[in-house]
Tab-separated table of C-alpha atoms and ligand atoms in Angstrom:
chain	number	residue	atom	x	y	z
A	23	MET	CA	-89.491	-108.089	108.563
A	24	ALA	CA	-91.170	-104.822	109.481
A	25	GLY	CA	-87.719	-103.181	108.621
A	26	ALA	CA	-88.110	-104.853	105.092
A	27	ARG	CA	-91.681	-103.444	104.750
A	28	ALA	CA	-90.822	-99.743	105.870
A	29	LEU	CA	-87.876	-99.792	103.399
A	30	LEU	CA	-90.268	-101.115	100.732
A	31	LEU	CA	-92.873	-98.054	101.706
A	32	LEU	CA	-89.606	-95.596	101.704
A	33	ALA	CA	-88.817	-96.442	98.354
A	34	ALA	CA	-92.599	-96.193	97.182
A	35	ALA	CA	-92.745	-92.998	98.559
A	36	VAL	CA	-89.177	-91.635	96.941
A	37	VAL	CA	-90.566	-92.766	93.344
A	38	ALA	CA	-93.959	-90.973	93.893
A	39	VAL	CA	-92.072	-87.724	94.681
A	40	LEU	CA	-89.602	-88.310	91.606
A	41	LEU	CA	-92.593	-89.006	89.655
A	42	ALA	CA	-94.740	-85.853	90.684
A	43	ALA	CA	-91.800	-83.391	90.343
A	44	PRO	CA	-91.229	-81.731	87.529
A	45	LEU	CA	-88.307	-82.552	85.229
A	46	PRO	CA	-85.119	-80.930	86.184
A	47	VAL	CA	-84.429	-79.670	83.034
A	48	ALA	CA	-82.087	-76.988	83.409
A	49	GLU	CA	-82.899	-74.910	80.295
A	50	ALA	CA	-80.133	-72.608	79.488
A	51	THR	CA	-81.229	-68.960	78.581
A	52	ARG	CA	-80.241	-67.653	75.139
A	53	ASP	CA	-77.498	-65.710	76.584
A	54	ASN	CA	-75.843	-68.899	77.976
A	55	ARG	CA	-76.503	-71.018	74.734
A	56	ARG	CA	-74.482	-68.416	73.063
A	57	ALA	CA	-71.524	-68.565	75.123
A	58	THR	CA	-71.329	-72.417	74.986
A	59	LEU	CA	-71.651	-72.139	71.507
A	60	LYS	CA	-68.603	-69.672	71.267
A	61	LYS	CA	-66.572	-72.164	73.179
A	62	ILE	CA	-67.448	-75.183	71.483
A	63	CYS	CA	-66.738	-73.081	68.074
A	64	LYS	CA	-63.637	-71.730	69.281
A	65	ALA	CA	-62.469	-75.480	69.464
A	66	THR	CA	-62.898	-75.836	65.619
A	67	SER	CA	-60.714	-75.236	62.386
A	68	PHE	CA	-62.626	-72.159	61.590
A	69	PRO	CA	-64.451	-70.921	64.867
A	70	ASP	CA	-65.961	-67.766	62.939
A	71	VAL	CA	-67.550	-69.917	60.162
A	72	CYS	CA	-68.683	-72.067	62.887
A	73	ILE	CA	-70.238	-69.264	65.093
A	74	LYS	CA	-71.626	-67.606	62.250
A	75	THR	CA	-73.270	-70.509	60.580
A	76	ALA	CA	-74.751	-72.157	63.955
A	77	GLY	CA	-75.943	-68.529	65.247
A	78	LYS	CA	-79.106	-68.443	63.580
A	79	HIS	CA	-79.765	-72.009	64.702
A	80	VAL	CA	-79.367	-71.422	68.312
A	81	LYS	CA	-82.668	-70.411	69.186
A	82	HIS	CA	-84.251	-73.808	67.734
A	83	HIS	CA	-82.294	-75.877	70.252
A	84	ARG	CA	-82.810	-76.369	74.238
A	85	THR	CA	-79.292	-77.458	74.558
A	86	VAL	CA	-75.915	-76.329	73.064
A	87	ASP	CA	-73.574	-79.369	72.618
A	88	ALA	CA	-70.954	-80.671	70.065
A	89	PHE	CA	-73.566	-82.814	68.969
A	90	THR	CA	-76.614	-80.092	68.274
A	91	VAL	CA	-73.858	-77.607	66.631
A	92	LEU	CA	-72.962	-80.148	64.565
A	93	GLN	CA	-76.545	-80.395	63.432
A	94	MET	CA	-76.732	-76.919	63.034
A	95	GLN	CA	-73.561	-76.871	60.854
A	96	VAL	CA	-74.931	-79.610	58.362
A	97	ASP	CA	-78.245	-78.005	58.017
A	98	ALA	CA	-76.448	-74.808	57.084
A	99	PHE	CA	-74.026	-76.594	54.872
A	100	ALA	CA	-76.906	-78.242	53.130
A	101	LYS	CA	-78.427	-74.809	52.534
A	102	ARG	CA	-75.123	-73.388	51.368
A	103	THR	CA	-74.908	-76.327	48.979
A	104	VAL	CA	-78.236	-75.953	47.589
A	105	ALA	CA	-77.384	-72.086	46.810
A	106	ALA	CA	-74.438	-73.537	45.033
A	107	ARG	CA	-76.524	-75.441	43.021
A	108	LYS	CA	-78.855	-72.593	41.874
A	109	ARG	CA	-75.643	-70.606	41.207
A	110	VAL	CA	-74.263	-73.215	38.815
A	111	ALA	CA	-77.709	-73.629	37.037
A	112	LYS	CA	-77.952	-69.653	36.482
A	113	LYS	CA	-74.348	-69.720	35.238
A	114	VAL	CA	-74.787	-72.386	32.565
A	115	LYS	CA	-77.593	-70.623	31.621
A	116	ALA	CA	-75.738	-67.702	31.037
A	117	SER	CA	-72.812	-69.395	29.717
A	118	ARG	CA	-72.236	-69.267	25.687
A	119	ARG	CA	-72.021	-72.329	23.708
A	120	ALA	CA	-68.643	-71.290	22.511
A	121	ASP	CA	-67.221	-71.553	26.026
A	122	HIS	CA	-67.616	-75.434	25.960
A	123	GLY	CA	-65.121	-76.468	28.444
A	124	ALA	CA	-66.110	-73.973	31.018
A	125	ARG	CA	-69.598	-74.998	30.839
A	126	GLN	CA	-68.897	-78.606	31.049
A	127	ALA	CA	-66.895	-77.918	34.365
A	128	LEU	CA	-69.848	-76.023	35.484
A	129	ILE	CA	-72.425	-78.827	34.588
A	130	LEU	CA	-70.033	-81.276	36.287
A	131	CYS	CA	-69.869	-78.931	39.308
A	132	GLY	CA	-73.212	-79.370	39.712
A	133	LYS	CA	-72.987	-82.823	39.975
A	134	PHE	CA	-70.460	-82.979	42.088
A	135	TYR	CA	-72.840	-80.833	44.496
A	136	LEU	CA	-75.370	-82.698	44.294
A	137	ASP	CA	-73.365	-85.794	45.781
A	138	VAL	CA	-72.267	-83.327	48.548
A	139	LEU	CA	-76.109	-83.155	49.500
A	140	ASP	CA	-75.932	-87.243	49.232
A	141	ASN	CA	-73.202	-86.975	51.684
A	142	LEU	CA	-74.923	-84.579	53.782
A	143	GLY	CA	-77.780	-87.211	54.239
A	144	ALA	CA	-75.478	-89.956	55.207
A	145	CYS	CA	-73.588	-87.695	57.351
A	146	ARG	CA	-77.227	-86.876	59.363
A	147	ARG	CA	-78.057	-90.670	59.855
A	148	ALA	CA	-74.597	-90.811	61.125
A	149	ILE	CA	-74.923	-87.859	63.579
A	150	ARG	CA	-78.134	-89.737	64.856
A	151	HIS	CA	-75.749	-92.872	65.466
A	152	ARG	CA	-73.086	-90.578	66.999
A	153	ASP	CA	-70.779	-92.545	64.362
A	154	GLY	CA	-67.918	-90.125	64.106
A	155	VAL	CA	-65.939	-92.365	61.688
A	156	THR	CA	-68.902	-92.098	59.116
A	157	ILE	CA	-69.388	-88.732	59.825
A	158	ARG	CA	-65.549	-87.939	58.914
A	159	ALA	CA	-65.958	-90.086	56.091
A	160	THR	CA	-68.780	-88.153	54.584
A	161	MET	CA	-67.177	-85.106	55.169
A	162	GLY	CA	-64.131	-86.302	53.252
A	163	MET	CA	-66.138	-87.208	50.255
A	164	ALA	CA	-67.891	-83.881	50.127
A	165	ALA	CA	-64.364	-81.919	50.313
A	166	GLN	CA	-63.250	-83.866	47.635
A	167	ASP	CA	-66.207	-82.967	45.657
A	168	MET	CA	-65.005	-79.721	46.035
A	169	GLN	CA	-61.780	-80.157	44.861
A	170	ASN	CA	-62.868	-82.329	41.843
A	171	CYS	CA	-64.929	-79.462	40.858
A	172	ASP	CA	-61.929	-77.139	41.464
A	173	GLU	CA	-59.979	-79.602	38.869
A	174	GLU	CA	-62.520	-79.570	36.386
A	175	PHE	CA	-61.828	-75.933	35.785
A	176	ARG	CA	-58.598	-76.382	35.965
A	177	LYS	CA	-58.731	-79.037	33.094
A	178	ALA	CA	-60.804	-76.535	30.844
A	179	GLY	CA	-57.889	-73.942	31.027
A	180	GLU	CA	-59.433	-71.516	33.136
A	181	GLU	CA	-57.756	-69.232	35.411
A	182	LYS	CA	-59.938	-69.352	38.253
A	183	ASN	CA	-62.853	-71.488	39.644
A	184	PRO	CA	-66.210	-69.013	39.063
A	185	LEU	CA	-67.448	-70.893	42.108
A	186	GLU	CA	-64.777	-70.122	44.255
A	187	ARG	CA	-66.347	-68.055	47.112
A	188	PHE	CA	-69.053	-71.326	47.442
A	189	ASN	CA	-65.924	-73.890	47.009
A	190	GLN	CA	-64.243	-72.213	49.702
A	191	SER	CA	-67.168	-71.740	52.262
A	192	LEU	CA	-68.453	-75.290	51.683
A	193	GLY	CA	-64.908	-76.381	52.215
A	194	LYS	CA	-64.728	-74.585	55.509
A	195	MET	CA	-67.802	-75.939	56.859
A	196	ALA	CA	-66.762	-79.653	55.956
A	197	GLU	CA	-63.573	-78.943	57.901
A	198	VAL	CA	-65.748	-77.718	60.974
A	199	CYS	CA	-68.091	-80.662	60.855
A	200	ARG	CA	-65.025	-82.742	61.061
A	201	SER	CA	-63.650	-81.115	63.995
A	202	LEU	CA	-66.850	-81.348	65.595
A	203	SER	CA	-67.247	-84.959	64.789
A	204	ASN	CA	-64.140	-85.346	67.043
A	205	MET	CA	-65.986	-83.813	70.196
A	206	LEU	CA	-68.960	-86.351	70.422
B	647	NAG	C1	-61.693	-75.583	47.118
B	647	NAG	O1	-61.995	-76.386	48.088
B	647	NAG	C2	-60.893	-77.387	47.947
B	647	NAG	C3	-61.446	-78.370	49.115
B	647	NAG	O2	-61.825	-77.714	50.126
B	647	NAG	C4	-59.700	-76.572	48.339
B	647	NAG	O3	-58.392	-77.995	48.308
B	647	NAG	C5	-59.330	-75.674	47.116
B	647	NAG	O4	-58.066	-75.353	47.407
B	647	NAG	C6	-60.537	-74.443	46.870
B	647	NAG	N1	-59.811	-73.988	45.717
B	647	NAG	C7	-60.113	-72.494	45.741
B	647	NAG	C8	-59.807	-71.523	44.640
B	647	NAG	O5	-60.384	-71.977	46.903
């Protein structure tokens, strides 16, 4: 009986010490976080894109792991898509009515990019639930939107997609996100 009480007191003491001690958060230095970021990005399909886009956001995160790097990528992806939509709006304004086909293609691409943003919203929710299947599905749909945009210019008889650079960087970001979702 006395033994049990002693044990209880000991347990209480341990709990008290644990509560009083500061949380053992091993906050990584910025250099450590950068090194971790590089290691994670190297395992994706486009390490350079991954490092470059996530790099700017590293300082906002205490921990760097596949989960936070994915969040950084999706943030950068959304930003770039918004920039793509602005470019589209500018180009539509500058286009001549005579270029009906190309103009229509641009307008449709603006819609496809809006759909990309919807998918990124769904992707963010899926990330919170660590739902890799849904993350990959949203990325697949975003890549499809890019392909659809490409296709519109082809159908309009244009030699090349005037949004090629956006198309390429956004496509790569979707691939990087897909790789990261496999590491969660
Ligand atoms: C546009 O992106 C899609 C999807 O990533 C890709 O299949 C296509 O080759 C890209 N087009 C150009 C011209 O880069």
